[in-house]
GROMACS .gro file of C-alpha atoms in nm:
model
  250
    1LYS     CA    1  15.180   3.132   4.947
    2ARG     CA    2  15.044   3.472   5.052
    3LYS     CA    3  14.728   3.410   4.851
    4TYR     CA    4  14.663   3.065   4.999
    5PRO     CA    5  14.819   3.076   5.349
    6GLY     CA    6  14.615   2.783   5.474
    7VAL     CA    7  14.707   2.560   5.180
    8ILE     CA    8  15.066   2.636   5.082
    9ARG     CA    9  15.288   2.607   5.388
   10GLN     CA   10  15.627   2.568   5.229
   11THR     CA   11  15.783   2.576   4.884
   12LEU     CA   12  16.051   2.321   4.796
   13CYS     CA   13  16.258   2.325   4.477
   14VAL     CA   14  16.326   1.982   4.327
   15SER     CA   15  16.469   1.842   4.005
   16ASN     CA   16  16.366   1.513   3.846
   17ALA     CA   17  16.676   1.528   3.627
   18THR     CA   18  16.941   1.567   3.900
   19GLY     CA   19  16.754   1.463   4.213
   20LEU     CA   20  16.817   1.801   4.372
   21GLY     CA   21  16.593   1.860   4.674
   22MET     CA   22  16.441   1.511   4.672
   23ILE     CA   23  16.577   1.420   5.017
   24ASP     CA   24  16.423   1.730   5.173
   25LEU     CA   25  16.094   1.665   4.990
   26LYS     CA   26  16.073   1.306   5.118
   27LYS     CA   27  16.155   1.424   5.469
   28GLN     CA   28  15.879   1.687   5.461
   29LEU     CA   29  15.625   1.443   5.319
   30MET     CA   30  15.707   1.188   5.588
   31GLU     CA   31  15.668   1.447   5.863
   32ILE     CA   32  15.332   1.558   5.723
   33ALA     CA   33  15.213   1.197   5.695
   34ILE     CA   34  15.312   1.119   6.055
   35ASN     CA   35  15.171   1.439   6.202
   36ASN     CA   36  14.840   1.400   6.019
   37LYS     CA   37  14.810   1.024   6.072
   38PHE     CA   38  14.815   0.950   5.697
   39ILE     CA   39  15.006   0.627   5.747
   40VAL     CA   40  14.770   0.328   5.736
   41ASN     CA   41  14.807  -0.046   5.737
   42ILE     CA   42  14.803  -0.181   5.382
   43PRO     CA   43  14.624  -0.515   5.339
   44GLU     CA   44  14.849  -0.801   5.231
   45THR     CA   45  14.617  -0.874   4.937
   46TRP     CA   46  14.687  -0.527   4.795
   47ILE     CA   47  15.061  -0.589   4.821
   48SER     CA   48  15.015  -0.931   4.661
   49LEU     CA   49  14.828  -0.772   4.372
   50HIS     CA   50  15.106  -0.520   4.319
   51GLU     CA   51  15.367  -0.796   4.318
   52TYR     CA   52  15.151  -1.007   4.085
   53ILE     CA   53  15.122  -0.720   3.837
   54LYS     CA   54  15.498  -0.662   3.842
   55ALA     CA   55  15.556  -1.032   3.774
   56GLU     CA   56  15.309  -1.038   3.484
   57ILE     CA   57  15.430  -0.725   3.304
   58ILE     CA   58  15.629  -0.789   2.987
   59PRO     CA   59  15.770  -0.520   2.751
   60GLU     CA   60  15.475  -0.550   2.509
   61LEU     CA   61  15.203  -0.558   2.778
   62HIS     CA   62  15.116  -0.197   2.861
   63TYR     CA   63  14.748  -0.234   2.947
   64ILE     CA   64  14.485  -0.504   2.999
   65PRO     CA   65  14.104  -0.525   2.991
   66TRP     CA   66  13.924  -0.485   3.322
   67ALA     CA   67  13.799  -0.845   3.297
   68VAL     CA   68  14.157  -0.979   3.292
   69TYR     CA   69  14.254  -0.745   3.575
   70THR     CA   70  13.973  -0.872   3.799
   71GLN     CA   71  14.093  -1.229   3.733
   72TRP     CA   72  14.436  -1.126   3.859
   73CYS     CA   73  14.269  -0.969   4.162
   74ALA     CA   74  14.083  -1.294   4.237
   75GLU     CA   75  14.409  -1.489   4.224
   76CYS     CA   76  14.545  -1.250   4.488
   77GLY     CA   77  14.247  -1.297   4.719
   78LEU     CA   78  14.047  -0.990   4.615
   79LEU     CA   79  13.709  -1.147   4.546
   80CYS     CA   80  13.442  -0.877   4.588
   81SER     CA   81  13.399  -0.564   4.378
   82GLU     CA   82  13.439  -0.332   4.677
   83THR     CA   83  13.781  -0.465   4.777
   84VAL     CA   84  13.892  -0.467   4.412
   85ALA     CA   85  13.789  -0.104   4.378
   86LYS     CA   86  13.976   0.000   4.695
   87ALA     CA   87  14.293  -0.188   4.596
   88THR     CA   88  14.278  -0.044   4.245
   89GLN     CA   89  14.234   0.311   4.373
   90PHE     CA   90  14.531   0.262   4.606
   91LEU     CA   91  14.758   0.135   4.326
   92HIS     CA   92  14.638   0.419   4.104
   93ASN     CA   93  14.709   0.680   4.373
   94MET     CA   94  15.056   0.535   4.425
   95GLY     CA   95  15.129   0.558   4.052
   96TYR     CA   96  15.172   0.184   3.998
   97ILE     CA   97  14.882   0.157   3.754
   98MET     CA   98  14.627   0.386   3.589
   99HIS     CA   99  14.254   0.327   3.609
  100PHE     CA  100  13.970   0.575   3.577
  101ASN     CA  101  13.617   0.485   3.680
  102THR     CA  102  13.451   0.676   3.397
  103PRO     CA  103  13.230   0.532   3.119
  104LYS     CA  104  13.496   0.560   2.846
  105LEU     CA  105  13.788   0.433   3.053
  106THR     CA  106  13.658   0.194   3.318
  107ASP     CA  107  13.722  -0.120   3.111
  108ILE     CA  108  14.096  -0.053   3.073
  109VAL     CA  109  14.379  -0.081   3.326
  110ILE     CA  110  14.713   0.069   3.222
  111LEU     CA  111  14.996  -0.130   3.375
  112ASP     CA  112  15.275   0.104   3.269
  113PRO     CA  113  15.182   0.468   3.344
  114GLN     CA  114  15.522   0.592   3.220
  115TRP     CA  115  15.456   0.435   2.880
  116PHE     CA  116  15.131   0.626   2.845
  117SER     CA  117  15.288   0.948   2.976
  118ASP     CA  118  15.557   0.920   2.708
  119ILE     CA  119  15.288   0.878   2.441
  120MET     CA  120  15.103   1.188   2.558
  121ALA     CA  121  15.432   1.378   2.561
  122ASN     CA  122  15.488   1.275   2.199
  123ILE     CA  123  15.155   1.432   2.100
  124VAL     CA  124  15.148   1.737   2.327
  125THR     CA  125  15.505   1.861   2.285
  126PHE     CA  126  15.719   2.141   2.149
  127THR     CA  127  15.955   1.900   1.971
  128HIS     CA  128  15.741   1.891   1.655
  129ASP     CA  129  15.549   2.157   1.464
  130PHE     CA  130  15.249   1.945   1.364
  131GLY     CA  131  14.920   2.111   1.452
  132LYS     CA  132  15.076   2.417   1.614
  133GLN     CA  133  14.882   2.662   1.398
  134THR     CA  134  14.544   2.488   1.391
  135GLY     CA  135  14.538   2.243   1.682
  136LYS     CA  136  14.455   1.968   1.432
  137LEU     CA  137  14.645   1.656   1.328
  138ASN     CA  138  14.572   1.433   1.032
  139LYS     CA  139  14.636   1.062   1.012
  140LEU     CA  140  14.971   1.098   0.835
  141GLU     CA  141  15.097   1.348   1.092
  142ILE     CA  142  15.001   1.118   1.379
  143GLN     CA  143  15.179   0.830   1.205
  144GLN     CA  144  15.489   1.048   1.175
  145ILE     CA  145  15.476   1.146   1.543
  146LEU     CA  146  15.431   0.781   1.647
  147LYS     CA  147  15.674   0.638   1.390
  148ARG     CA  148  15.872   0.455   1.661
  149TYR     CA  149  15.570   0.228   1.714
  150THR     CA  150  15.434  -0.048   1.488
  151ASP     CA  151  15.111   0.001   1.292
  152ALA     CA  152  14.921  -0.215   1.540
  153GLU     CA  153  15.060  -0.017   1.834
  154GLN     CA  154  14.971   0.311   1.663
  155THR     CA  155  14.610   0.198   1.624
  156THR     CA  156  14.594   0.108   1.992
  157ILE     CA  157  14.757   0.435   2.098
  158VAL     CA  158  14.514   0.645   1.894
  159GLU     CA  159  14.223   0.459   2.055
  160LEU     CA  160  14.363   0.530   2.401
  161LEU     CA  161  14.422   0.897   2.318
  162LEU     CA  162  14.061   0.920   2.204
  163ARG     CA  163  13.936   0.756   2.522
  164PHE     CA  164  14.143   0.988   2.740
  165GLU     CA  165  14.018   1.284   2.534
  166ILE     CA  166  14.371   1.394   2.445
  167ILE     CA  167  14.257   1.399   2.082
  168HIS     CA  168  13.910   1.410   1.928
  169LEU     CA  169  13.802   1.278   1.589
  170LEU     CA  170  13.672   1.560   1.368
  171ASP     CA  171  13.642   1.389   1.029
  172VAL     CA  172  13.639   1.012   0.979
  173SER     CA  173  13.693   1.022   0.602
  174GLU     CA  174  13.996   1.252   0.626
  175GLY     CA  175  14.131   1.103   0.949
  176LEU     CA  176  14.140   1.451   1.106
  177TYR     CA  177  14.178   1.496   1.482
  178LEU     CA  178  14.149   1.794   1.716
  179VAL     CA  179  14.419   1.826   1.984
  180PRO     CA  180  14.298   2.094   2.229
  181PHE     CA  181  14.640   2.123   2.395
  182LEU     CA  182  14.793   2.230   2.060
  183LEU     CA  183  14.536   2.500   1.982
  184PRO     CA  184  14.682   2.847   1.923
  185GLU     CA  185  14.641   3.109   2.196
  186PRO     CA  186  14.540   3.416   1.986
  187VAL     CA  187  14.180   3.451   1.874
  188PRO     CA  188  14.173   3.413   1.490
  189SER     CA  189  13.995   3.745   1.444
  190SER     CA  190  13.957   3.744   1.065
  191GLN     CA  191  13.823   3.388   1.052
  192LEU     CA  192  13.595   3.457   1.347
  193ALA     CA  193  13.452   3.766   1.177
  194SER     CA  194  13.377   3.570   0.861
  195LEU     CA  195  13.196   3.294   1.051
  196TRP     CA  196  13.023   3.522   1.300
  197PRO     CA  197  13.006   3.878   1.163
  198PRO     CA  198  12.980   4.155   1.424
  199ARG     CA  199  12.632   4.298   1.471
  200THR     CA  200  12.561   4.639   1.325
  201SER     CA  201  12.271   4.884   1.346
  202SER     CA  202  12.130   4.733   1.028
  203SER     CA  203  12.135   4.373   1.156
  204THR     CA  204  11.790   4.214   1.149
  205SER     CA  205  11.862   3.873   1.300
  206ASP     CA  206  11.823   3.806   1.671
  207GLU     CA  207  12.101   3.671   1.890
  208LEU     CA  208  12.077   3.504   2.228
  209LEU     CA  209  12.376   3.594   2.441
  210ARG     CA  210  12.474   3.433   2.770
  211ILE     CA  211  12.779   3.526   2.972
  212TYR     CA  212  12.917   3.300   3.246
  213GLN     CA  213  13.187   3.440   3.472
  214PHE     CA  214  13.418   3.219   3.675
  215ARG     CA  215  13.683   3.323   3.924
  216PHE     CA  216  13.889   3.018   3.839
  217ILE     CA  217  13.889   2.769   3.551
  218PRO     CA  218  14.103   2.453   3.583
  219ALA     CA  219  14.367   2.398   3.317
  220GLY     CA  220  14.236   2.189   3.030
  221LEU     CA  221  13.869   2.249   3.108
  222ILE     CA  222  13.800   2.440   2.784
  223GLY     CA  223  13.959   2.165   2.576
  224ARG     CA  224  13.752   1.898   2.751
  225LEU     CA  225  13.440   2.109   2.701
  226MET     CA  226  13.515   2.130   2.329
  227ALA     CA  227  13.566   1.754   2.306
  228GLU     CA  228  13.246   1.675   2.494
  229THR     CA  229  13.045   1.926   2.291
  230LEU     CA  230  13.165   1.775   1.965
  231CYS     CA  231  13.030   1.437   2.079
  232ILE     CA  232  12.675   1.573   2.063
  233GLU     CA  233  12.491   1.451   1.754
  234GLY     CA  234  12.455   1.725   1.492
  235VAL     CA  235  12.732   1.944   1.633
  236GLN     CA  236  13.013   2.051   1.399
  237GLY     CA  237  13.321   2.251   1.488
  238LYS     CA  238  13.399   2.539   1.251
  239LEU     CA  239  13.683   2.723   1.427
  240PHE     CA  240  13.896   2.653   1.734
  241TRP     CA  241  14.148   2.839   1.947
  242LYS     CA  242  14.292   2.784   2.295
  243ARG     CA  243  14.004   2.941   2.488
  244GLY     CA  244  13.712   2.922   2.249
  245ALA     CA  245  13.541   2.772   1.948
  246VAL     CA  246  13.269   2.836   1.692
  247ILE     CA  247  13.032   2.541   1.651
  248THR     CA  248  12.709   2.478   1.464
  249HIS     CA  249  12.421   2.245   1.540
  250THR     CA  250  12.188   2.107   1.276
   0.00000   0.00000   0.00000
């Protein structure tokens, strides 16, 4: 609060488990919304879409293709792409659905955000020891983690995790995946030295070194950078840890 006086005005303690502090939180949010004129009129078509989605959801239906979703929108009176986009962003912001307008994710609408959150929690968790030392999971380990789901559901879940860049495929033949959130914190010094020996006075090869300094790096940025880099043709990952990696390009 002292560091960001213009941003953090008050700290409230709440508990999702017991509900402690929720009444005060709602009261503060309502006061902020009223004082800053955040309250807006919501079009009836947006409300109709929300009600339509709730009526269509069944236990096995967790997500739908964008094409199906736009058909639902049309039935609720949302006929042009601009109004569909605004209604979708509103429902996403309210936590009713999940949709991301990015190339890998734009054709999927998740109808049950809690379902997907539970899946991510199953992968990125302290309740199992898979991948804790290497940040990697093989196909059998993923099947064990997702054993509560059917084979068909597991296939779908892995595809979604890949799209959301929670995991990244390292080796197709071995079914090996990188999970940046599970990477160990310490730098693996001995392995790093073997892959990239320290320069000495007798070294004859040239090295190009670039150093980028940032005052702040958002959580998860390094993991996303690793995943995106590994998508480049010819790039192979040799060693990974929480804040770095050794890669080669051929």
